Short mmCIF file of C-alpha atoms and ligand atoms in Angstrom, two decimals:
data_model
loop_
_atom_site.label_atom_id
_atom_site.label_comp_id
_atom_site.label_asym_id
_atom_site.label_seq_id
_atom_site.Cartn_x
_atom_site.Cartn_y
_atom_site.Cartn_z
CA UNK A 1 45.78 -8.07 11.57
CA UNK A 2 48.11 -10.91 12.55
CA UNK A 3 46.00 -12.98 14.56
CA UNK A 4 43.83 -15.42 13.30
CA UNK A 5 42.00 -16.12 16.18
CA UNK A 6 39.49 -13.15 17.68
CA UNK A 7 37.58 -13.09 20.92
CA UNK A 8 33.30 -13.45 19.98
CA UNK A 9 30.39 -14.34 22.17
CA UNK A 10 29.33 -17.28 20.28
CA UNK A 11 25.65 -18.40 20.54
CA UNK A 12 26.33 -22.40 21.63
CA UNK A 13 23.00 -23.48 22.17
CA UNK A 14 19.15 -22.62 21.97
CA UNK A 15 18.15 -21.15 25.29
CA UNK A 16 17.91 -17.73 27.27
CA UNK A 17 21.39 -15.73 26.52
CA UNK A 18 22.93 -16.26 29.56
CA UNK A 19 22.57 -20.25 28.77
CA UNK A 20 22.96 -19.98 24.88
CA UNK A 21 25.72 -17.69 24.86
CA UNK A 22 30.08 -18.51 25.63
CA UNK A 23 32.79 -16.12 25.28
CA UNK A 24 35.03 -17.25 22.91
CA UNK A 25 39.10 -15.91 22.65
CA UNK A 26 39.66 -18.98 20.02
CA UNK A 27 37.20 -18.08 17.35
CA UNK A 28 38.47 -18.14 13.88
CA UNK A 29 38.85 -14.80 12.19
CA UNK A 30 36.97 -15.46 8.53
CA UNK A 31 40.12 -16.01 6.44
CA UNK A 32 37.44 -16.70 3.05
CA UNK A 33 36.02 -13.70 1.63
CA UNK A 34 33.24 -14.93 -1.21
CA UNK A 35 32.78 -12.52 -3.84
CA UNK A 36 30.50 -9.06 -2.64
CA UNK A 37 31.66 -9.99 0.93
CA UNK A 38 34.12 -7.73 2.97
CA UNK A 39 35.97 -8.10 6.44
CA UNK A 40 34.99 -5.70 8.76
CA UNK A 41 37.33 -4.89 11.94
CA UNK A 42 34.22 -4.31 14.28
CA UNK A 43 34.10 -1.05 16.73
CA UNK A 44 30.31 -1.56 18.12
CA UNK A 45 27.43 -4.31 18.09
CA UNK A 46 23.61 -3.34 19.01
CA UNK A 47 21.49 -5.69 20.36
CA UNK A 48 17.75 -6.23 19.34
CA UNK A 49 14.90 -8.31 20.34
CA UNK A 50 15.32 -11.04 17.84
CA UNK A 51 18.69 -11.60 19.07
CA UNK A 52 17.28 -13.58 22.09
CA UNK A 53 14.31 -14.47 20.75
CA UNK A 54 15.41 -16.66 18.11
CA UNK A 55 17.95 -17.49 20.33
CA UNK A 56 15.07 -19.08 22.76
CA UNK A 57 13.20 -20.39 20.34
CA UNK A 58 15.09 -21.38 17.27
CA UNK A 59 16.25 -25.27 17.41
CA UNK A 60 20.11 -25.89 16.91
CA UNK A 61 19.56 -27.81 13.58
CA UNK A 62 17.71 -24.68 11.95
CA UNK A 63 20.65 -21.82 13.55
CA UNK A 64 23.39 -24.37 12.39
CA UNK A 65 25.04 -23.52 15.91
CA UNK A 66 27.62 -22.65 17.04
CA UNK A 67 27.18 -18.80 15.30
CA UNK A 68 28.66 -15.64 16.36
CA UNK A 69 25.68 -13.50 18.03
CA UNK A 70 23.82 -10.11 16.73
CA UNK A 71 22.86 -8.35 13.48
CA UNK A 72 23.68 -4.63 13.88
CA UNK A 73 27.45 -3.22 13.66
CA UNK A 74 29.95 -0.66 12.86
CA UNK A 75 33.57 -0.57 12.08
CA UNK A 76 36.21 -0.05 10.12
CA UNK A 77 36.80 -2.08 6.67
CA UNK A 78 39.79 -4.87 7.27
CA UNK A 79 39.68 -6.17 3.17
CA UNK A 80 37.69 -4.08 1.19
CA UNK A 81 37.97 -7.41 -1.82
CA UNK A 82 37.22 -5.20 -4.71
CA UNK A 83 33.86 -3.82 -3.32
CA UNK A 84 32.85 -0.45 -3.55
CA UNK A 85 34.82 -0.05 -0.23
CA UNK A 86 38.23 1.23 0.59
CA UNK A 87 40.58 -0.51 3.25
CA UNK A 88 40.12 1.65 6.57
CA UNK A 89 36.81 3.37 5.46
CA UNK A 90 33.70 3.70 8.14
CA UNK A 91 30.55 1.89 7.70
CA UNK A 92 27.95 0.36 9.19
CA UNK A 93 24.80 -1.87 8.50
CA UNK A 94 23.45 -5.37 9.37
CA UNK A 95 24.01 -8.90 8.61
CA UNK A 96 20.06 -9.31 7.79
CA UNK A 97 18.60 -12.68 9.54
CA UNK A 98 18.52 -15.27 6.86
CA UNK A 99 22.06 -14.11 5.57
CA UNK A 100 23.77 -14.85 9.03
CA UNK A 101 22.42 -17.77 9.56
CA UNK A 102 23.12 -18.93 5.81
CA UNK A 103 26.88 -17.52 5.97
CA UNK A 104 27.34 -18.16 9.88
CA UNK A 105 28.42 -14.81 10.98
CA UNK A 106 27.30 -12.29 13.54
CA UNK A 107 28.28 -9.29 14.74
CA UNK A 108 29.64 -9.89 18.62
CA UNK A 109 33.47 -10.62 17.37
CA UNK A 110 36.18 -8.65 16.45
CA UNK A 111 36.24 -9.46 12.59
CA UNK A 112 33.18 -10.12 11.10
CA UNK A 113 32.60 -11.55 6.78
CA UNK A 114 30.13 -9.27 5.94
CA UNK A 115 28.25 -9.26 2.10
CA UNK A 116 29.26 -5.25 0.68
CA UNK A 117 25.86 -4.52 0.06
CA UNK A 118 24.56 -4.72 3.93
CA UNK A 119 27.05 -1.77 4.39
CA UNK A 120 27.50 1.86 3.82
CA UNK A 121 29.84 4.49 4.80
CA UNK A 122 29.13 6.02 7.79
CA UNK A 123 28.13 10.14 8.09
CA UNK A 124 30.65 11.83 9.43
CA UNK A 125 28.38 13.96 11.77
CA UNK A 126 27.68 10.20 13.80
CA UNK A 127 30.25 8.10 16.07
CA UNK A 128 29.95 4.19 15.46
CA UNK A 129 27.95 3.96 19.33
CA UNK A 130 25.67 6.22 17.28
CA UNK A 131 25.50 4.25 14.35
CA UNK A 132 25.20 1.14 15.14
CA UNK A 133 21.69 0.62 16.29
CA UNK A 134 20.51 2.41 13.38
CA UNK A 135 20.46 -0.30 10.66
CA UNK A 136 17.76 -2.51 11.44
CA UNK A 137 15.52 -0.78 13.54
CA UNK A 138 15.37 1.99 10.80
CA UNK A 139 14.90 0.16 8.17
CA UNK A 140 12.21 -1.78 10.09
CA UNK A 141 10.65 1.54 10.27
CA UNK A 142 11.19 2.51 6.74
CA UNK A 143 9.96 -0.38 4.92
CA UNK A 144 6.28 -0.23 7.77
CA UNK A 145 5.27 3.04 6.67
CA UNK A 146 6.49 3.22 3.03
CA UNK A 147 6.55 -0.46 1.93
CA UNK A 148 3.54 -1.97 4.12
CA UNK A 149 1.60 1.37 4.68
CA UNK A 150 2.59 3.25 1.44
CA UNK A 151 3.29 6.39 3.55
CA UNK A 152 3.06 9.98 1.47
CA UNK A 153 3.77 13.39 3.08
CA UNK A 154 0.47 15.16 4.12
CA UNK A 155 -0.86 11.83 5.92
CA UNK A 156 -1.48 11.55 9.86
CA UNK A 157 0.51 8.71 11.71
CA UNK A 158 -0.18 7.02 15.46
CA UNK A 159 3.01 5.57 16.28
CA UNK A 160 2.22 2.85 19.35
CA UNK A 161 6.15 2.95 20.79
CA UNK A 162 7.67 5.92 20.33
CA UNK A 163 10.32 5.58 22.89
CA UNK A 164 11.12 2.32 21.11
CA UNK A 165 14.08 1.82 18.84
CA UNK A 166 11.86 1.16 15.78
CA UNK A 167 9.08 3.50 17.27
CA UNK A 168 11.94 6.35 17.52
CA UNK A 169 13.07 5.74 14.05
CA UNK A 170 9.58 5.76 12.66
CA UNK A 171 8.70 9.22 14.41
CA UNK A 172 11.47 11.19 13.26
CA UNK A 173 11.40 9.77 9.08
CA UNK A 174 7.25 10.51 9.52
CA UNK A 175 8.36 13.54 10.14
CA UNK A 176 11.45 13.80 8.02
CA UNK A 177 9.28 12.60 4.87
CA UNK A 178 6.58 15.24 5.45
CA UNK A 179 3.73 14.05 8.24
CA UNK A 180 1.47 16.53 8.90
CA UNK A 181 0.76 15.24 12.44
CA UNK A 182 3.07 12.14 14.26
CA UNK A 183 0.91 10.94 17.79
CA UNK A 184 3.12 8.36 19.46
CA UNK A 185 2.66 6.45 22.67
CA UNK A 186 5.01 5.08 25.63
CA UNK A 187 4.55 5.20 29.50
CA UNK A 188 4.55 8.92 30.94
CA UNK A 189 8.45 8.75 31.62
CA UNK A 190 9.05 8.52 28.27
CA UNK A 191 7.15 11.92 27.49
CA UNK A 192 10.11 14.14 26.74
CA UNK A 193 11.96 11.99 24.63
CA UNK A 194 8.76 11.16 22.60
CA UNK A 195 8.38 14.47 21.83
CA UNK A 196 11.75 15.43 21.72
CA UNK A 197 12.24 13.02 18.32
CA UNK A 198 9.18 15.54 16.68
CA UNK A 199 6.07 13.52 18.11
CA UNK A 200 3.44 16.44 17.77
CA UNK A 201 1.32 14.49 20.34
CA UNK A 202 2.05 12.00 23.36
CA UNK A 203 -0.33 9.39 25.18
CA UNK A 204 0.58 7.63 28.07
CA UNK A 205 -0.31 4.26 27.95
CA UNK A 206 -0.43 3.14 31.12
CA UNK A 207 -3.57 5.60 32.07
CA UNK A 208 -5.70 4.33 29.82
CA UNK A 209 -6.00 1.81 27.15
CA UNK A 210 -4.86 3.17 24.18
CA UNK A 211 -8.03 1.89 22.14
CA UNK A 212 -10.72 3.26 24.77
CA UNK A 213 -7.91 6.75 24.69
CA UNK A 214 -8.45 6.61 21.03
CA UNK A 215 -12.50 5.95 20.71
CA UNK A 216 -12.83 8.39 23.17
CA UNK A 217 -10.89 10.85 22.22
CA UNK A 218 -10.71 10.55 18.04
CA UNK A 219 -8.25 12.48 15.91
CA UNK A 220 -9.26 14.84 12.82
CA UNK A 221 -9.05 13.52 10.74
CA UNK A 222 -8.43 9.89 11.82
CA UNK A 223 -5.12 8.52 11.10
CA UNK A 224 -3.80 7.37 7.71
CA UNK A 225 -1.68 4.74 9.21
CA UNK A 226 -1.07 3.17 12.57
CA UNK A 227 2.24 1.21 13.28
CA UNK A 228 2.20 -0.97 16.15
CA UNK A 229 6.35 -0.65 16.81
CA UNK A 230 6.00 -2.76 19.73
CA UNK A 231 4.02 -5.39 18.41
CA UNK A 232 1.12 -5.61 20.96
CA UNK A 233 -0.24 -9.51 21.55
CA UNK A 234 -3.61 -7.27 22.52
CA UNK A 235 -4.81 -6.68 19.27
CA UNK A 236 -7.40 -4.16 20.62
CA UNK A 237 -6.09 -1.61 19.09
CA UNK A 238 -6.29 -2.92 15.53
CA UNK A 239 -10.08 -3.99 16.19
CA UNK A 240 -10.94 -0.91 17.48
CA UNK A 241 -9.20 0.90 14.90
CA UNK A 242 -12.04 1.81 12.58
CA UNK A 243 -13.36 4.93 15.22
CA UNK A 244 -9.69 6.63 14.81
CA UNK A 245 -8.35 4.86 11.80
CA UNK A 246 -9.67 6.30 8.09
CA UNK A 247 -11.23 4.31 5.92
CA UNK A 248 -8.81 3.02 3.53
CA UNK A 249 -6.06 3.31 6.23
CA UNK A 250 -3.48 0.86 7.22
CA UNK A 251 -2.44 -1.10 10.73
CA UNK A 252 1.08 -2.24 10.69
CA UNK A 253 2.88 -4.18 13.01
CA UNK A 254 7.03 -5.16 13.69
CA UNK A 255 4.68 -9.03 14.85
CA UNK A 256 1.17 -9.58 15.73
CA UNK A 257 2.15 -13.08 16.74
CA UNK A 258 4.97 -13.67 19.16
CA UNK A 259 4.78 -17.19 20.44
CA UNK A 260 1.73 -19.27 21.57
CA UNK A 261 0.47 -17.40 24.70
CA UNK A 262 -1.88 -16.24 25.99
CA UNK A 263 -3.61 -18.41 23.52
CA UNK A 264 -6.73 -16.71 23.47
CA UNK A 265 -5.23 -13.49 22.11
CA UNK A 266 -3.54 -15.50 19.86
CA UNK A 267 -6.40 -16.44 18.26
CA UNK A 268 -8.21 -12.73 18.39
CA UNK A 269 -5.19 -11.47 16.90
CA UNK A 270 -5.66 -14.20 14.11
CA UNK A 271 -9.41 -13.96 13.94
CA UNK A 272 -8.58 -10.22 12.93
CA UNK A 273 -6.23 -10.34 10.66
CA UNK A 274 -7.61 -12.50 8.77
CA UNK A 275 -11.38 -12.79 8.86
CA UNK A 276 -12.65 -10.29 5.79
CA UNK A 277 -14.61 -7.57 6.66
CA UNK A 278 -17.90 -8.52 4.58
CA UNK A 279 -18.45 -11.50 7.28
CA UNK A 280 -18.01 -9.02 10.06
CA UNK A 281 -14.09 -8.65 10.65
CA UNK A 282 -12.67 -4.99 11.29
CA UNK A 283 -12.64 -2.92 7.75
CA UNK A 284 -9.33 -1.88 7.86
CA UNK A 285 -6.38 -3.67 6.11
CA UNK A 286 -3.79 -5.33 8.88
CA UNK A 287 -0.07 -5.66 7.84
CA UNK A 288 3.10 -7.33 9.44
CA UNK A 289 6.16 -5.87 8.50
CA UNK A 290 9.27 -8.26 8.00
CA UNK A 291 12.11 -6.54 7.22
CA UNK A 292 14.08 -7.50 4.39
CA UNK A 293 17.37 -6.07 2.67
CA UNK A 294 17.02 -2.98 0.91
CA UNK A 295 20.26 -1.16 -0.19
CA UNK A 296 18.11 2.21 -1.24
CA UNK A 297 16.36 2.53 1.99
CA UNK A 298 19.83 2.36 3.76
CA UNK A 299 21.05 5.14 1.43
CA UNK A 300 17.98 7.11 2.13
CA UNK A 301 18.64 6.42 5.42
CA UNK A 302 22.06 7.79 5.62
CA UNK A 303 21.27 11.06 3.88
CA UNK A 304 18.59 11.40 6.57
CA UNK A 305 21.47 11.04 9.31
CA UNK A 306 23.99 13.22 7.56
CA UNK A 307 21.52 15.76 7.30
CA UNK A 308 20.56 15.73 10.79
CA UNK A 309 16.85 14.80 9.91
CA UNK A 310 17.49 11.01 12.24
CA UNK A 311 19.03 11.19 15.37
CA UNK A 312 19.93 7.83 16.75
CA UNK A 313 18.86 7.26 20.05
CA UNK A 314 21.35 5.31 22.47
CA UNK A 315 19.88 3.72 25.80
CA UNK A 316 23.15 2.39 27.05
CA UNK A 317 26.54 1.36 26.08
CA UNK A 318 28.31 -1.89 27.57
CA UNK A 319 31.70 -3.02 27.61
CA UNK A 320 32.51 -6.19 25.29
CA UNK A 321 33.04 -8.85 28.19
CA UNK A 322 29.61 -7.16 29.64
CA UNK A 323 27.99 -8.85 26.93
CA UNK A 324 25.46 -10.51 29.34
CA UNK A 325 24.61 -7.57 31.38
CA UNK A 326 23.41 -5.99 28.34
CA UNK A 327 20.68 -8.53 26.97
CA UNK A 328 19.56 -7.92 30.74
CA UNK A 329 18.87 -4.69 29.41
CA UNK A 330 17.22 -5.22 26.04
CA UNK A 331 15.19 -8.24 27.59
CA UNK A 332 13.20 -5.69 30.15
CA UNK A 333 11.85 -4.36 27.37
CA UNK A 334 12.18 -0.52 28.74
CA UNK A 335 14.92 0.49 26.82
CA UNK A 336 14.86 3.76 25.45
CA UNK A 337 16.48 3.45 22.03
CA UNK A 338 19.19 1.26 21.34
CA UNK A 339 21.30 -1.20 23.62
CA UNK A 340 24.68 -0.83 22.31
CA UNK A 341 27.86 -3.23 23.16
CA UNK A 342 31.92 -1.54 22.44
CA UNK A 343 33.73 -4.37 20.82
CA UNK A 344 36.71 -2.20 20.45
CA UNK A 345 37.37 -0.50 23.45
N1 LIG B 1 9.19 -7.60 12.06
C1 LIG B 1 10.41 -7.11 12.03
O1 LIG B 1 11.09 -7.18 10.99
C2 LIG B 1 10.96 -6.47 13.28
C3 LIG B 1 12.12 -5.69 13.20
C4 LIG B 1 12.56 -5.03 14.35
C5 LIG B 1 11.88 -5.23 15.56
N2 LIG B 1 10.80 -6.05 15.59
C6 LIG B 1 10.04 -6.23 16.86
O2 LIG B 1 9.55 -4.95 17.22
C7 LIG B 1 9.49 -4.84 18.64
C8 LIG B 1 10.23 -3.58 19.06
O3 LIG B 1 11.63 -3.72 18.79
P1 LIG B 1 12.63 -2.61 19.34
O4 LIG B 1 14.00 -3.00 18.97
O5 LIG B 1 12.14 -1.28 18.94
O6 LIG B 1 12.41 -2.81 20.92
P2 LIG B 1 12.99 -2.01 22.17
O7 LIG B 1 13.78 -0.84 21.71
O8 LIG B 1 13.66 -2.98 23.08
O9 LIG B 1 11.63 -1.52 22.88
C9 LIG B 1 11.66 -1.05 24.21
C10 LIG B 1 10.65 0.09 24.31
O10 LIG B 1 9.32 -0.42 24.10
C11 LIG B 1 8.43 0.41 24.82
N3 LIG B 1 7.22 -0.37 25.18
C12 LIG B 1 7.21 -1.58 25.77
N4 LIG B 1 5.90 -1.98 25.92
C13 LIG B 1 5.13 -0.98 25.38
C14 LIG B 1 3.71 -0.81 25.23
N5 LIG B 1 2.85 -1.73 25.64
N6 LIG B 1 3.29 0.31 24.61
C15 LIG B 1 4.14 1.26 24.19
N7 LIG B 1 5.50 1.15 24.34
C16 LIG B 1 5.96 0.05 24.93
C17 LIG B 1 9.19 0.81 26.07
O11 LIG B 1 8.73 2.08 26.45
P3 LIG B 1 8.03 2.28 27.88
O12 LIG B 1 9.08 1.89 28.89
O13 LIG B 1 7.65 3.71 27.90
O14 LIG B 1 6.86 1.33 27.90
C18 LIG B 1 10.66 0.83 25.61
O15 LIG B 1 11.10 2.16 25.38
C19 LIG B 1 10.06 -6.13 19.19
O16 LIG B 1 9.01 -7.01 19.46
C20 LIG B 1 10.89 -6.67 18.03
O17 LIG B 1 11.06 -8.08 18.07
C21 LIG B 1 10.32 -6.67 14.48
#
């Protein structure tokens, strides 16, 4: 690596991507490795929804702009600095939220500082488009059902997303860890894939409400958990939940609240999660999930992938300077599975 300037698509400003965003050919490759933290010679970047959304609604003083962009990548190890790493091995993982922004580094550039631990090496059996939407949507997934839901094998699970890239993650480790029945929503296009990840049941949500679908039609016996991948703003389905949700059960969701509107749902959704159920709120416990850095749910993880139990789902792959073109994609919110960007042709 001779040069120490790399090309990166820099977030400048707070504002919709193609505002917030400049490609940059003068950024500075990190030339300061802090103990733990290793240079990684990037190969891939995945987009996902917080990108722009903090990127719309997080003030410059708070980001600490200008930032390289993105969370999820893969690539090749430039300086291993006494990690656990080898120069020239394969990994992949994500520069969690709070870290980037505390250590200013993304993953839309060529090199990228990255702390060891956020890493692993990557299966064999997957290519780095493969791998590198896996990290945060999967772990997302992990830490709902096991961490927020306390998931065991034998339980029932209604996945509301399943063509989503957390809702596809969360199907196929249900059903990696021992589910005895995965139902999972999206709109009827989405069918085959749904199913196709090891959903034993589909709904199409665009017939029907999925609440009325669900009162209507209950499962036996109801569902131990219900994870809201796509983070409704209806919260219907949580305040329905006690005719298909058992007693005991948990809701979890990847954000009940997303912004201030429409107010009045807002509010419901607040009104639900928090008023207790002895003054007349719904009986069933509500959880957000938040994901946070776990090294042993990215090693369980891993061994799913090697073993062929998780199957990353790609939507669409975009060349580097077609950086823009691809939050077009992610911000239509019909992707199915991850938005991926080559940074190494
Ligand atoms: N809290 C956390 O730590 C955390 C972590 C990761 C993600 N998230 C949040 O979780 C959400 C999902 O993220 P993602 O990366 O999985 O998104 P994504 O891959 O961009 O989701 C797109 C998918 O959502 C489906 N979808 C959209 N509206 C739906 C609805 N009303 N019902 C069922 N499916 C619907 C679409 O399927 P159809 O076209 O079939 O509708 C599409 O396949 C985002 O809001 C994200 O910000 C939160």
């Amino acid at each position: 690596m001779a040069s120490q300037t790399q090309q990166a698509w820099i977030v400048e400003r707070q504002g919709e991507p193609k505002d917030a965003l400049s490609f940059r050919t003068d950024w500075p490759v990190p030339s300061r490795l802090a103990k733990g933290e290793v240079l990684v010679k990037v190969q891939a970047a995945a987009l996902n929804p917080v990108g722009y959304k903090l990127m719309r609604s997080l003030p410059n003083f708070v980001a600490r702009r200008p930032i390289p962009a993105e969370y999820d990548l893969a690539g090749i190890i430039e300086d291993p600095n006494d990690s656990q790493f080898s120069k020239d091995d394969s990994v992949f993982g994500v520069l969690h939220i709070l870290k980037s922004l505390k250590i200013r580094e993304g993953a839309l550039q060529q090199y990228a500082r990255v702390p060891a631990t956020y890493l692993i090496r990557r299966p064999q059996n997957i290519t780095p488009i493969e791998a590198v939407g896996v990290t945060l949507a999967a772990e997302t997934a992990w830490q709902a059902l096991f961490d927020c839901a306390g998931f065991e094998a034998g339980q029932t699970v209604f996945i509301n997303g399943g063509s989503s890239s957390v809702g596809a993650f969360a199907i196929q480790i249900a059903k990696a860890k021992g589910a005895t029945r995965v139902v999972a929503s999206a709109s009827g296009e989405n069918e085959e894939l749904v199913k196709s990840l090891g959903a034993d049941e589909f709904i199409d949500y665009m017939k029907q409400p999925l609440h009325e679908y669900l009162a209507q039609n209950p499962p036996s016996p109801k569902f131990h958990i219900i994870f809201d991948a796509v983070a409704l703003k209806d919260p219907s389905l949580f305040t329905c939940s006690p005719a298909y949700l058992a007693p005991g059960g948990t809701f979890v969701s990847t954000g009940s609240i997303q912004g201030l509107r429409p107010f009045n749902l807002v509010l419901r959704t607040a009104f639900a999660m928090f008023w207790p159920s002895w003054l007349g709120g719904v009986p069933r416990t509500y959880k957000n999930v938040s994901l946070r850095h776990d090294a042993s749910a990215l090693e369980a993880i891993r061994q799913l992938l090697e073993e062929g139990k998780l199957k990353p789902v790609v939507d669409s792959v975009y060349e580097f300077k077609d950086v823009l073109s691809a939050y077009e994609r992610i911000m239509t919110s019909r992707a199915k599975g991850k938005v991926v960007v080559k940074v190494d042709s």
